[in-house]
Amino acid sequence: MKIENAVALVTGANRGIGLAFANELLARGARKVYAAARDPAAITQRGVHALRLDVNKAEEVAAAAALASDVTLVINNAGIAQPGGFLAADSEDVARRIFETNFFGILRISKAFAPILKSHGGGGFLNVLSVASWVSGGGLAAYSASKSAAWSLTNALRAELAEQATHVLALHMGYVDTDLTRGFDVPKSSPEAIVKRALDGLEAGLDEVLADELTEQVKHGLTAARPSYLPQQA
C-alpha cells in the first residue's frame, strides 16, 4: 500500500521506534497520523493527532477505534520488555504482564480496527516484532516468547484478513537504539533506519521485512542444517 494520503495510527508513538514511524509517515505524505500513547501529553511532535491509548485497556481501544474511524494503516508498535529467565521467582507474573501488551495488545487493536480497514478498501497492519521471534538466549525469556506468539498471530491475521484485502506486514529487527535497549552494550540500528526499511517494504507489498543484517542471518539460519545461533559441533 502507499503511504501518501494514508491515515495512520501508531501505537506507542511517544518515543523510540513509534516516534520515528510518526515522523517518517508525515515525511512520506500521510494525510493524517494518529500518535497514540498511554499519556497523550507525552506526544510532542508537530503535525500529529495525539490519542490516548493503553492497548491493555479494552475501553481505550474501543474509544480509539471510534475516534480514528478514518484509519487506513495501523502500526502495532507498543511493546514492553524485562530482563530475566523463566526460572526466576517472578517469571510467571513477568510473562503475563509482557504478553498482555506484546501479544494481547496487538490482538485487541487488530480486532477493533480490522472492520475500519475493511470499510476503507483493505488498508494494512504493520506489526513491530523482533529477531527474538525466532531465538532466545534466556536473558529476555518472556519478551522472546511474546514476540514468537505475536509473529504467529501476525501470520494468522494475514490469512484471515486476505479476503478483505488487508495487507499484514511483520517487521523483525535486532537491537535498536531506544530506551528499551539503553542498558545493552551491543551494536544497534537507529530507529529511523529501521522505520525507513519497514515502510519501504510496506509500499513494496512485502509480507515480512528483515530490517538489519543480524535478523537476516538469524532468519537464514532457521533453514540451515544446524541453525547458526546454536553452538556448532567441533
PDB file of N, CA and C in Angstrom, residues 80-88 90-91 94-95 97-98 132 135-146 175 180 183-184:
ATOM      1  N   ILE A  80       6.685  -3.903  25.505  1.00  0.00           N
ATOM      2  CA  ILE A  80       7.486  -3.784  26.717  1.00  0.00           C
ATOM      3  C   ILE A  80       8.417  -4.984  26.823  1.00  0.00           C
ATOM      4  N   ALA A  81       9.447  -4.838  27.653  1.00  0.00           N
ATOM      5  CA  ALA A  81      10.391  -5.927  27.903  1.00  0.00           C
ATOM      6  C   ALA A  81      10.889  -5.846  29.330  1.00  0.00           C
ATOM      7  N   GLN A  82      11.371  -6.983  29.825  1.00  0.00           N
ATOM      8  CA  GLN A  82      12.003  -7.014  31.138  1.00  0.00           C
ATOM      9  C   GLN A  82      13.006  -8.160  31.152  1.00  0.00           C
ATOM     10  N   PRO A  83      14.253  -7.878  31.551  1.00  0.00           N
ATOM     11  CA  PRO A  83      15.248  -8.955  31.598  1.00  0.00           C
ATOM     12  C   PRO A  83      14.858 -10.028  32.592  1.00  0.00           C
ATOM     13  N   GLY A  84      15.302 -11.251  32.317  1.00  0.00           N
ATOM     14  CA  GLY A  84      15.054 -12.348  33.245  1.00  0.00           C
ATOM     15  C   GLY A  84      14.735 -13.641  32.526  1.00  0.00           C
ATOM     16  N   GLY A  85      15.027 -14.752  33.176  1.00  0.00           N
ATOM     17  CA  GLY A  85      14.748 -16.063  32.614  1.00  0.00           C
ATOM     18  C   GLY A  85      13.471 -16.660  33.165  1.00  0.00           C
ATOM     19  N   PHE A  86      13.078 -17.784  32.615  1.00  0.00           N
ATOM     20  CA  PHE A  86      11.824 -18.412  33.023  1.00  0.00           C
ATOM     21  C   PHE A  86      11.911 -19.079  34.398  1.00  0.00           C
ATOM     22  N   LEU A  87      13.112 -19.299  34.922  1.00  0.00           N
ATOM     23  CA  LEU A  87      13.237 -19.916  36.238  1.00  0.00           C
ATOM     24  C   LEU A  87      13.346 -18.888  37.350  1.00  0.00           C
ATOM     25  N   ALA A  88      13.277 -17.611  37.005  1.00  0.00           N
ATOM     26  CA  ALA A  88      13.277 -16.563  38.027  1.00  0.00           C
ATOM     27  C   ALA A  88      12.006 -16.670  38.876  1.00  0.00           C
ATOM     28  N   ASP A  90       9.846 -14.544  39.828  1.00  0.00           N
ATOM     29  CA  ASP A  90       8.685 -13.764  39.376  1.00  0.00           C
ATOM     30  C   ASP A  90       8.349 -13.990  37.915  1.00  0.00           C
ATOM     31  N   SER A  91       8.858 -15.060  37.316  1.00  0.00           N
ATOM     32  CA  SER A  91       8.739 -15.233  35.868  1.00  0.00           C
ATOM     33  C   SER A  91       7.292 -15.326  35.392  1.00  0.00           C
ATOM     34  N   VAL A  94       5.876 -11.782  35.336  1.00  0.00           N
ATOM     35  CA  VAL A  94       6.532 -11.017  34.267  1.00  0.00           C
ATOM     36  C   VAL A  94       5.987 -11.442  32.906  1.00  0.00           C
ATOM     37  N   ALA A  95       5.868 -12.744  32.694  1.00  0.00           N
ATOM     38  CA  ALA A  95       5.380 -13.240  31.407  1.00  0.00           C
ATOM     39  C   ALA A  95       3.953 -12.779  31.135  1.00  0.00           C
ATOM     40  N   ARG A  97       2.470 -10.108  32.264  1.00  0.00           N
ATOM     41  CA  ARG A  97       2.458  -8.668  32.002  1.00  0.00           C
ATOM     42  C   ARG A  97       2.975  -8.364  30.600  1.00  0.00           C
ATOM     43  N   ILE A  98       4.022  -9.039  30.192  1.00  0.00           N
ATOM     44  CA  ILE A  98       4.595  -8.788  28.868  1.00  0.00           C
ATOM     45  C   ILE A  98       3.667  -9.288  27.770  1.00  0.00           C
ATOM     46  N   ALA A 132      13.947 -11.669  18.093  1.00  0.00           N
ATOM     47  CA  ALA A 132      13.626 -12.541  19.221  1.00  0.00           C
ATOM     48  C   ALA A 132      12.394 -13.398  18.965  1.00  0.00           C
ATOM     49  N   VAL A 135      14.580 -16.568  18.199  1.00  0.00           N
ATOM     50  CA  VAL A 135      15.700 -17.045  19.011  1.00  0.00           C
ATOM     51  C   VAL A 135      15.648 -16.388  20.377  1.00  0.00           C
ATOM     52  N   SER A 136      15.983 -17.171  21.400  1.00  0.00           N
ATOM     53  CA  SER A 136      16.017 -16.636  22.760  1.00  0.00           C
ATOM     54  C   SER A 136      17.245 -17.173  23.481  1.00  0.00           C
ATOM     55  N   GLY A 137      18.047 -16.250  24.051  1.00  0.00           N
ATOM     56  CA  GLY A 137      19.193 -16.675  24.825  1.00  0.00           C
ATOM     57  C   GLY A 137      18.880 -16.833  26.298  1.00  0.00           C
ATOM     58  N   GLY A 138      17.640 -16.562  26.681  1.00  0.00           N
ATOM     59  CA  GLY A 138      17.230 -16.711  28.067  1.00  0.00           C
ATOM     60  C   GLY A 138      17.228 -15.421  28.861  1.00  0.00           C
ATOM     61  N   GLY A 139      17.992 -14.426  28.428  1.00  0.00           N
ATOM     62  CA  GLY A 139      18.070 -13.180  29.168  1.00  0.00           C
ATOM     63  C   GLY A 139      16.823 -12.329  29.066  1.00  0.00           C
ATOM     64  N   LEU A 140      16.082 -12.509  27.972  1.00  0.00           N
ATOM     65  CA  LEU A 140      14.805 -11.815  27.778  1.00  0.00           C
ATOM     66  C   LEU A 140      13.748 -12.867  27.444  1.00  0.00           C
ATOM     67  N   ALA A 141      13.627 -13.832  28.323  1.00  0.00           N
ATOM     68  CA  ALA A 141      12.842 -15.027  28.004  1.00  0.00           C
ATOM     69  C   ALA A 141      11.388 -14.723  27.694  1.00  0.00           C
ATOM     70  N   ALA A 142      10.718 -13.986  28.574  1.00  0.00           N
ATOM     71  CA  ALA A 142       9.297 -13.707  28.367  1.00  0.00           C
ATOM     72  C   ALA A 142       9.084 -12.811  27.164  1.00  0.00           C
ATOM     73  N   TYR A 143       9.963 -11.837  26.978  1.00  0.00           N
ATOM     74  CA  TYR A 143       9.875 -10.961  25.806  1.00  0.00           C
ATOM     75  C   TYR A 143       9.981 -11.781  24.523  1.00  0.00           C
ATOM     76  N   SER A 144      10.971 -12.675  24.453  1.00  0.00           N
ATOM     77  CA  SER A 144      11.144 -13.502  23.256  1.00  0.00           C
ATOM     78  C   SER A 144       9.916 -14.366  22.997  1.00  0.00           C
ATOM     79  N   ALA A 145       9.397 -14.959  24.051  1.00  0.00           N
ATOM     80  CA  ALA A 145       8.199 -15.793  23.891  1.00  0.00           C
ATOM     81  C   ALA A 145       7.021 -14.979  23.391  1.00  0.00           C
ATOM     82  N   SER A 146       6.881 -13.757  23.906  1.00  0.00           N
ATOM     83  CA  SER A 146       5.767 -12.909  23.471  1.00  0.00           C
ATOM     84  C   SER A 146       5.904 -12.521  22.010  1.00  0.00           C
ATOM     85  N   TYR A 175      18.780  -5.299  17.779  1.00  0.00           N
ATOM     86  CA  TYR A 175      18.833  -4.195  18.734  1.00  0.00           C
ATOM     87  C   TYR A 175      18.702  -2.846  18.032  1.00  0.00           C
ATOM     88  N   LEU A 180      14.451   1.177  25.372  1.00  0.00           N
ATOM     89  CA  LEU A 180      14.285  -0.233  25.708  1.00  0.00           C
ATOM     90  C   LEU A 180      15.624  -0.965  25.785  1.00  0.00           C
ATOM     91  N   GLY A 183      20.460  -0.290  28.292  1.00  0.00           N
ATOM     92  CA  GLY A 183      21.430  -0.991  29.119  1.00  0.00           C
ATOM     93  C   GLY A 183      22.212  -2.075  28.409  1.00  0.00           C
ATOM     94  N   PHE A 184      22.025  -2.237  27.100  1.00  0.00           N
ATOM     95  CA  PHE A 184      22.704  -3.298  26.357  1.00  0.00           C
ATOM     96  C   PHE A 184      23.880  -2.716  25.578  1.00  0.00           C
TER      97      PHE A 184
END
